[in-house]
Each structure stands twice: as C-alpha cells, then as structure tokens.
Amino acid sequence: MKLITEKSTKGFQGVRKYDKNDHQDCWSLPVVTLTTIVVTLPNIEKVEVKSLLKSVREGLKYVTLVEKNLNAIDESIQKVAEKLWEDVDLRRKWLGIGLKDIASQVNKTTSQVDTALQVVKLFSEKAKNKINKAVGSQDDDPRFTSICANSMFGVTETIIGEKESNKRLFDELSSRIADIMAACLTNLPQVIAKKCHTSVIEKREASVEAAAILLGETKQIINTLQGPLQDNYLSMTTNDLSSINKWRAHLSEP
C-alpha cells in the first residue's frame, strides 16, 4: 500500500515504460528486473532500499497469485521470475553476479546522475554478454539465463534512452515498479471470485475460505485501486486486465 499510494502514477504509465521491446506477457519478471537495478544504485539511503524491497517482497506474493489463478502468463516464465527474485532478494545476486560487485565498479567521484547511469550501463553490458554466449557453463540453465538477460537488456536500454528520467532514477524506477504491481493487482477481485466459484465440490469449502482470507488481506488495496484510479482502466475487458501487454497497448493509445 505504501509503495502504490506514494509512487504509482495516474493511469499507471510505468506499465508501458519499462521496456518497449519486451513481448513476454509477464508481470513479475519486469518487477524483479527493475528492482535488481534499483537496489544496486549508489548513494541511496539504506532505509529507502529496505523499504522498497519489503514492498516488492509483499507485492510479488499477490502478483504471482494473479498470474497463477488467471493463467495470465506462461508458467515457465513465472518460475524464472520466482527463481530470479530468490537470487536477488536472498543472495543479492543477478545471474551469479553479486550486486555489490557491480556497485563497486562505479566511479563515485562523478555526479549522482552519472553514477546511477553507470550502474544501468553495467547491467546492460553484462546482460548483453550473457545473451551473446551461445551456451553457458555446465552449471547454467541456458533458458533461464536467456530470459533474465533479455529482460535486463531491454529494461536498461529503455532507461538509457530516456534522458529525462535520469535525474532521480531511484524514484523513477520505484514508480514504474509500483505502477506494474498496481495494474496487476486490479485483478485481485477476479482471483477472489474464481476461488469462490470453483466447481469441484470437495475443494469448494477450502477455496472459499482461502478467498475470504485473501479478501481480508487485500481489501485496502482493492478499495484503493477501485476508487478514483478505476477511471484509468474502465474501458478494458476483464480478460485484458490480466495481460500486461494489453495494458501496454491500452496505455499507448492516443
């Protein structure tokens, strides 16, 4: 709630900004990729980084719930995002590269804008190197590496190309993360309704109970997203709401 209310933009414009060339219909992967960059940025107060990580950690729980219950994405892509998030959140690593190692390569004598862009460019270079390797080491999962590296390369190239966003990159990227999660979580009522209407009698009681618990946990989020913000997506169909690509198309309309 803190991240959504403080950082999301009118119309959730960050949904269409994260990567202009990404065609994977996945909510969680761009959230994880953007968070990886944000927590590596230099000269950011630790309390801000911890707060963002906590928000993303809590938010991804519901984002993945939407993806799993509405079949919004390829399940294998979601598993990639989950594995990547585990590495970033618990091990502070991206594809085996320590986030501290990337941060240590930054020339901190330059301006804050330049140091932030250095981090973005370092991630871009490392992603490109991963993509260019035809086959990883024996311990690597080539598909996992390819999906994560392509996501990172697309996100970083988009950021580099948007000069107006570089003055306060931490806030800008936090806003994009908030917008993507907020847009995804507009689907929570659908998830709750689906749990309540399961046709398997043996599972119905447990499913309805799970729906009641989920409603209790997310009522404040749902009310916020169905308040004044609802005007931003009223013209979208129920099926369209569960697709990040449909959201991007909707937001890109003149």
mmCIF file of C-alpha atoms in Angstrom:
data_model
loop_
_atom_site.group_PDB
_atom_site.id
_atom_site.type_symbol
_atom_site.label_atom_id
_atom_site.label_comp_id
_atom_site.label_asym_id
_atom_site.label_seq_id
_atom_site.Cartn_x
_atom_site.Cartn_y
_atom_site.Cartn_z
ATOM 1 C CA MET A 1 0.000 0.000 0.000
ATOM 2 C CA LYS A 2 2.813 2.414 0.865
ATOM 3 C CA LEU A 3 4.552 1.861 -2.454
ATOM 4 C CA ILE A 4 1.349 2.072 -4.509
ATOM 5 C CA THR A 5 -0.045 5.170 -2.811
ATOM 6 C CA GLU A 6 3.260 7.054 -2.760
ATOM 7 C CA LYS A 7 4.840 6.032 -6.044
ATOM 8 C CA SER A 8 2.195 4.969 -8.578
ATOM 9 C CA THR A 9 1.257 7.447 -11.300
ATOM 10 C CA LYS A 10 -2.101 8.439 -12.755
ATOM 11 C CA GLY A 11 -3.023 5.812 -15.302
ATOM 12 C CA PHE A 12 -0.135 3.566 -14.183
ATOM 13 C CA GLN A 13 2.015 4.941 -17.018
ATOM 14 C CA GLY A 14 5.033 2.960 -15.827
ATOM 15 C CA VAL A 15 3.451 -0.200 -17.274
ATOM 16 C CA ARG A 16 4.312 0.952 -20.794
ATOM 17 C CA LYS A 17 7.701 2.447 -19.909
ATOM 18 C CA TYR A 18 9.683 -0.478 -18.553
ATOM 19 C CA ASP A 19 10.773 -1.992 -21.893
ATOM 20 C CA LYS A 20 9.430 -1.014 -25.296
ATOM 21 C CA ASN A 21 10.589 -4.266 -26.926
ATOM 22 C CA ASP A 22 9.500 -6.845 -24.354
ATOM 23 C CA HIS A 23 6.692 -9.024 -25.689
ATOM 24 C CA GLN A 24 6.558 -11.518 -22.828
ATOM 25 C CA ASP A 25 3.179 -11.273 -21.155
ATOM 26 C CA CYS A 26 4.563 -11.351 -17.624
ATOM 27 C CA TRP A 27 4.056 -9.028 -14.649
ATOM 28 C CA SER A 28 6.555 -10.410 -12.162
ATOM 29 C CA LEU A 29 9.686 -10.551 -14.352
ATOM 30 C CA PRO A 30 9.899 -6.790 -15.100
ATOM 31 C CA VAL A 31 9.207 -6.045 -11.422
ATOM 32 C CA VAL A 32 12.152 -8.230 -10.392
ATOM 33 C CA THR A 33 14.416 -6.843 -13.132
ATOM 34 C CA LEU A 34 13.664 -3.229 -12.233
ATOM 35 C CA THR A 35 14.127 -3.952 -8.520
ATOM 36 C CA THR A 36 17.522 -5.510 -9.231
ATOM 37 C CA ILE A 37 18.675 -2.236 -10.795
ATOM 38 C CA VAL A 38 17.119 -0.016 -8.131
ATOM 39 C CA VAL A 39 18.713 -1.764 -5.149
ATOM 40 C CA THR A 40 22.145 -1.551 -6.816
ATOM 41 C CA LEU A 41 22.029 2.219 -7.393
ATOM 42 C CA PRO A 42 24.665 4.130 -5.405
ATOM 43 C CA ASN A 43 24.113 6.922 -2.886
ATOM 44 C CA ILE A 44 20.644 5.784 -1.848
ATOM 45 C CA GLU A 45 19.724 5.689 1.837
ATOM 46 C CA LYS A 46 19.629 2.110 3.161
ATOM 47 C CA VAL A 47 16.229 2.717 4.733
ATOM 48 C CA GLU A 48 14.793 3.575 1.294
ATOM 49 C CA VAL A 49 16.246 0.432 -0.262
ATOM 50 C CA LYS A 50 14.952 -1.755 2.579
ATOM 51 C CA SER A 51 11.506 -0.180 2.329
ATOM 52 C CA LEU A 52 11.355 -0.837 -1.418
ATOM 53 C CA LEU A 53 12.496 -4.442 -1.020
ATOM 54 C CA LYS A 54 9.883 -5.026 1.662
ATOM 55 C CA SER A 55 7.146 -3.583 -0.562
ATOM 56 C CA VAL A 56 8.205 -5.648 -3.573
ATOM 57 C CA ARG A 57 8.500 -8.778 -1.435
ATOM 58 C CA GLU A 58 4.944 -8.319 -0.166
ATOM 59 C CA GLY A 59 3.559 -7.233 -3.535
ATOM 60 C CA LEU A 60 5.034 -10.128 -5.519
ATOM 61 C CA LYS A 61 3.103 -12.537 -3.321
ATOM 62 C CA TYR A 62 -0.128 -11.187 -4.816
ATOM 63 C CA VAL A 63 1.262 -10.583 -8.299
ATOM 64 C CA THR A 64 2.197 -14.261 -8.638
ATOM 65 C CA LEU A 65 -1.203 -15.201 -7.193
ATOM 66 C CA VAL A 66 -2.878 -13.280 -10.025
ATOM 67 C CA GLU A 67 -0.610 -14.905 -12.602
ATOM 68 C CA LYS A 68 -1.242 -18.425 -11.312
ATOM 69 C CA ASN A 69 -5.001 -18.122 -10.853
ATOM 70 C CA LEU A 70 -5.835 -16.296 -14.082
ATOM 71 C CA ASN A 71 -3.331 -18.192 -16.242
ATOM 72 C CA ALA A 72 -2.061 -14.763 -17.203
ATOM 73 C CA ILE A 73 1.387 -15.939 -18.296
ATOM 74 C CA ASP A 74 3.434 -18.942 -19.349
ATOM 75 C CA GLU A 75 4.052 -20.863 -16.118
ATOM 76 C CA SER A 76 7.691 -21.456 -17.026
ATOM 77 C CA ILE A 77 8.290 -17.695 -17.333
ATOM 78 C CA GLN A 78 6.780 -17.173 -13.906
ATOM 79 C CA LYS A 79 9.110 -19.798 -12.444
ATOM 80 C CA VAL A 80 12.046 -17.932 -13.988
ATOM 81 C CA ALA A 81 10.878 -14.739 -12.281
ATOM 82 C CA GLU A 82 10.489 -16.546 -8.940
ATOM 83 C CA LYS A 83 13.971 -18.051 -9.137
ATOM 84 C CA LEU A 84 15.496 -14.720 -10.153
ATOM 85 C CA TRP A 85 13.765 -12.930 -7.286
ATOM 86 C CA GLU A 86 15.083 -15.503 -4.813
ATOM 87 C CA ASP A 87 18.631 -14.833 -6.032
ATOM 88 C CA VAL A 88 18.191 -11.056 -5.871
ATOM 89 C CA ASP A 89 16.331 -10.886 -2.568
ATOM 90 C CA LEU A 90 18.177 -13.552 -0.567
ATOM 91 C CA ARG A 91 21.601 -13.707 -2.201
ATOM 92 C CA ARG A 92 21.867 -10.203 -3.705
ATOM 93 C CA LYS A 93 22.950 -11.738 -6.993
ATOM 94 C CA TRP A 94 21.808 -11.437 -10.608
ATOM 95 C CA LEU A 95 22.733 -14.401 -12.819
ATOM 96 C CA GLY A 96 25.574 -15.245 -10.464
ATOM 97 C CA ILE A 97 26.948 -11.695 -10.376
ATOM 98 C CA GLY A 98 26.982 -10.011 -6.960
ATOM 99 C CA LEU A 99 25.119 -6.705 -6.855
ATOM 100 C CA LYS A 100 27.900 -5.333 -4.645
ATOM 101 C CA ASP A 101 30.416 -6.271 -7.336
ATOM 102 C CA ILE A 102 28.502 -4.200 -9.872
ATOM 103 C CA ALA A 103 28.174 -1.270 -7.454
ATOM 104 C CA SER A 104 31.924 -1.410 -6.716
ATOM 105 C CA GLN A 105 32.733 -0.757 -10.399
ATOM 106 C CA VAL A 106 31.059 2.649 -10.321
ATOM 107 C CA ASN A 107 33.189 5.795 -10.290
ATOM 108 C CA LYS A 108 31.665 7.522 -7.269
ATOM 109 C CA THR A 109 33.544 10.788 -7.811
ATOM 110 C CA THR A 110 31.114 11.755 -10.579
ATOM 111 C CA SER A 111 27.653 13.248 -10.104
ATOM 112 C CA GLN A 112 24.735 11.207 -8.748
ATOM 113 C CA VAL A 113 23.111 11.196 -12.180
ATOM 114 C CA ASP A 114 26.277 9.782 -13.754
ATOM 115 C CA THR A 115 26.811 7.117 -11.088
ATOM 116 C CA ALA A 116 23.210 5.931 -11.463
ATOM 117 C CA LEU A 117 23.619 5.674 -15.220
ATOM 118 C CA GLN A 118 26.893 3.808 -14.762
ATOM 119 C CA VAL A 119 25.014 1.087 -12.863
ATOM 120 C CA VAL A 120 22.376 0.869 -15.596
ATOM 121 C CA LYS A 121 25.060 0.649 -18.311
ATOM 122 C CA LEU A 122 26.968 -2.016 -16.372
ATOM 123 C CA PHE A 123 23.835 -4.144 -16.136
ATOM 124 C CA SER A 124 23.242 -3.575 -19.847
ATOM 125 C CA GLU A 125 26.761 -4.724 -20.727
ATOM 126 C CA LYS A 126 26.574 -7.791 -18.515
ATOM 127 C CA ALA A 127 23.148 -8.712 -19.916
ATOM 128 C CA LYS A 128 24.469 -8.370 -23.463
ATOM 129 C CA ASN A 129 27.439 -10.600 -22.622
ATOM 130 C CA LYS A 130 25.106 -13.248 -21.215
ATOM 131 C CA ILE A 131 22.919 -13.099 -24.336
ATOM 132 C CA ASN A 132 25.920 -13.382 -26.664
ATOM 133 C CA LYS A 133 27.166 -16.557 -25.004
ATOM 134 C CA ALA A 134 25.755 -19.341 -27.113
ATOM 135 C CA VAL A 135 25.932 -21.795 -24.247
ATOM 136 C CA GLY A 136 26.554 -21.061 -20.589
ATOM 137 C CA SER A 137 28.736 -23.094 -18.283
ATOM 138 C CA GLN A 138 27.687 -26.593 -17.334
ATOM 139 C CA ASP A 139 26.041 -25.274 -14.189
ATOM 140 C CA ASP A 140 23.929 -22.714 -16.074
ATOM 141 C CA ASP A 141 20.352 -23.084 -17.238
ATOM 142 C CA PRO A 142 20.552 -21.564 -20.743
ATOM 143 C CA ARG A 143 16.832 -20.736 -20.957
ATOM 144 C CA PHE A 144 16.770 -19.127 -17.512
ATOM 145 C CA THR A 145 19.860 -17.085 -18.361
ATOM 146 C CA SER A 146 18.456 -16.047 -21.736
ATOM 147 C CA ILE A 147 15.089 -14.890 -20.359
ATOM 148 C CA CYS A 148 16.637 -12.925 -17.464
ATOM 149 C CA ALA A 149 19.387 -11.386 -19.601
ATOM 150 C CA ASN A 150 16.991 -10.310 -22.346
ATOM 151 C CA SER A 151 14.684 -8.754 -19.760
ATOM 152 C CA MET A 152 17.585 -6.846 -18.210
ATOM 153 C CA PHE A 153 18.985 -5.714 -21.556
ATOM 154 C CA GLY A 154 15.611 -4.414 -22.720
ATOM 155 C CA VAL A 155 14.921 -2.580 -19.458
ATOM 156 C CA THR A 156 18.362 -0.949 -19.281
ATOM 157 C CA GLU A 157 18.354 0.138 -22.927
ATOM 158 C CA THR A 158 14.964 1.773 -22.390
ATOM 159 C CA ILE A 159 16.250 3.643 -19.312
ATOM 160 C CA ILE A 160 19.406 4.802 -21.107
ATOM 161 C CA GLY A 161 17.295 6.160 -23.959
ATOM 162 C CA GLU A 162 15.121 8.285 -21.658
ATOM 163 C CA LYS A 163 17.366 11.154 -20.617
ATOM 164 C CA GLU A 164 14.623 12.971 -18.743
ATOM 165 C CA SER A 165 14.299 10.114 -16.272
ATOM 166 C CA ASN A 166 17.911 10.061 -15.117
ATOM 167 C CA LYS A 167 17.882 12.908 -12.590
ATOM 168 C CA ARG A 168 16.357 10.825 -9.839
ATOM 169 C CA LEU A 169 16.486 7.277 -11.111
ATOM 170 C CA PHE A 170 15.605 5.649 -7.805
ATOM 171 C CA ASP A 171 12.251 7.451 -7.649
ATOM 172 C CA GLU A 172 11.553 6.960 -11.352
ATOM 173 C CA LEU A 173 12.150 3.204 -11.304
ATOM 174 C CA SER A 174 10.344 2.770 -7.982
ATOM 175 C CA SER A 175 7.374 4.447 -9.638
ATOM 176 C CA ARG A 176 7.500 2.023 -12.563
ATOM 177 C CA ILE A 177 7.588 -0.921 -10.162
ATOM 178 C CA ALA A 178 4.591 0.492 -8.268
ATOM 179 C CA ASP A 179 2.632 1.030 -11.499
ATOM 180 C CA ILE A 180 3.252 -2.506 -12.774
ATOM 181 C CA MET A 181 2.235 -4.087 -9.471
ATOM 182 C CA ALA A 182 -0.796 -1.807 -9.067
ATOM 183 C CA ALA A 183 -2.059 -2.586 -12.564
ATOM 184 C CA CYS A 184 -1.617 -6.307 -11.946
ATOM 185 C CA LEU A 185 -3.426 -6.143 -8.615
ATOM 186 C CA THR A 186 -6.544 -4.674 -10.232
ATOM 187 C CA ASN A 187 -7.171 -8.368 -10.986
ATOM 188 C CA LEU A 188 -7.497 -9.380 -7.324
ATOM 189 C CA PRO A 189 -11.339 -9.280 -7.383
ATOM 190 C CA GLN A 190 -11.239 -11.744 -10.302
ATOM 191 C CA VAL A 191 -8.971 -14.085 -8.336
ATOM 192 C CA ILE A 192 -11.253 -13.951 -5.288
ATOM 193 C CA ALA A 193 -14.367 -14.559 -7.401
ATOM 194 C CA LYS A 194 -12.707 -17.506 -9.121
ATOM 195 C CA LYS A 195 -11.842 -19.092 -5.800
ATOM 196 C CA CYS A 196 -15.449 -18.696 -4.657
ATOM 197 C CA HIS A 197 -16.879 -20.360 -7.767
ATOM 198 C CA THR A 198 -14.775 -23.477 -8.047
ATOM 199 C CA SER A 199 -16.909 -26.280 -9.472
ATOM 200 C CA VAL A 200 -15.190 -29.077 -7.549
ATOM 201 C CA ILE A 201 -17.406 -29.639 -4.507
ATOM 202 C CA GLU A 202 -14.652 -31.289 -2.480
ATOM 203 C CA LYS A 203 -12.452 -28.223 -2.832
ATOM 204 C CA ARG A 204 -15.125 -25.542 -2.624
ATOM 205 C CA GLU A 205 -15.114 -25.005 1.157
ATOM 206 C CA ALA A 206 -11.339 -24.661 1.352
ATOM 207 C CA SER A 207 -11.308 -22.450 -1.738
ATOM 208 C CA VAL A 208 -13.977 -20.110 -0.350
ATOM 209 C CA GLU A 209 -12.101 -19.926 2.948
ATOM 210 C CA ALA A 210 -8.902 -19.033 1.065
ATOM 211 C CA ALA A 211 -10.849 -16.382 -0.847
ATOM 212 C CA ALA A 212 -12.143 -14.866 2.400
ATOM 213 C CA ILE A 213 -8.617 -14.705 3.826
ATOM 214 C CA LEU A 214 -7.306 -13.142 0.611
ATOM 215 C CA LEU A 215 -10.089 -10.553 0.663
ATOM 216 C CA GLY A 216 -9.229 -9.663 4.244
ATOM 217 C CA GLU A 217 -5.550 -9.254 3.376
ATOM 218 C CA THR A 218 -6.094 -7.190 0.236
ATOM 219 C CA LYS A 219 -9.301 -5.238 0.894
ATOM 220 C CA GLN A 220 -7.461 -1.948 1.344
ATOM 221 C CA ILE A 221 -5.530 -2.440 -1.905
ATOM 222 C CA ILE A 222 -8.697 -3.363 -3.816
ATOM 223 C CA ASN A 223 -10.585 -0.353 -2.471
ATOM 224 C CA THR A 224 -7.723 1.944 -3.413
ATOM 225 C CA LEU A 225 -7.455 0.574 -6.948
ATOM 226 C CA GLN A 226 -11.231 0.648 -7.450
ATOM 227 C CA GLY A 227 -11.540 4.214 -6.241
ATOM 228 C CA PRO A 228 -10.545 7.244 -8.303
ATOM 229 C CA LEU A 229 -7.930 5.184 -10.160
ATOM 230 C CA GLN A 230 -10.587 2.941 -11.713
ATOM 231 C CA ASP A 231 -11.356 5.514 -14.408
ATOM 232 C CA ASN A 232 -7.956 4.725 -15.867
ATOM 233 C CA TYR A 233 -8.939 1.238 -16.987
ATOM 234 C CA LEU A 234 -12.760 1.118 -17.171
ATOM 235 C CA SER A 235 -12.650 0.633 -20.945
ATOM 236 C CA MET A 236 -10.637 -2.585 -20.651
ATOM 237 C CA THR A 237 -12.291 -6.000 -20.604
ATOM 238 C CA THR A 238 -11.862 -8.421 -17.722
ATOM 239 C CA ASN A 239 -9.612 -10.643 -19.827
ATOM 240 C CA ASP A 240 -7.499 -7.692 -20.921
ATOM 241 C CA LEU A 241 -6.860 -6.619 -17.327
ATOM 242 C CA SER A 242 -4.853 -9.774 -16.621
ATOM 243 C CA SER A 243 -2.433 -9.138 -19.515
ATOM 244 C CA ILE A 244 0.436 -6.664 -19.154
ATOM 245 C CA ASN A 245 0.722 -6.498 -22.946
ATOM 246 C CA LYS A 246 -2.955 -5.496 -23.230
ATOM 247 C CA TRP A 247 -2.345 -2.842 -20.581
ATOM 248 C CA ARG A 248 0.598 -1.502 -22.553
ATOM 249 C CA ALA A 249 -1.456 -1.384 -25.733
ATOM 250 C CA HIS A 250 -4.261 0.415 -23.867
ATOM 251 C CA LEU A 251 -1.879 2.997 -22.399
ATOM 252 C CA SER A 252 -0.204 3.572 -25.756
ATOM 253 C CA GLU A 253 -3.467 4.500 -27.470
ATOM 254 C CA PRO A 254 -3.661 8.178 -28.459
#
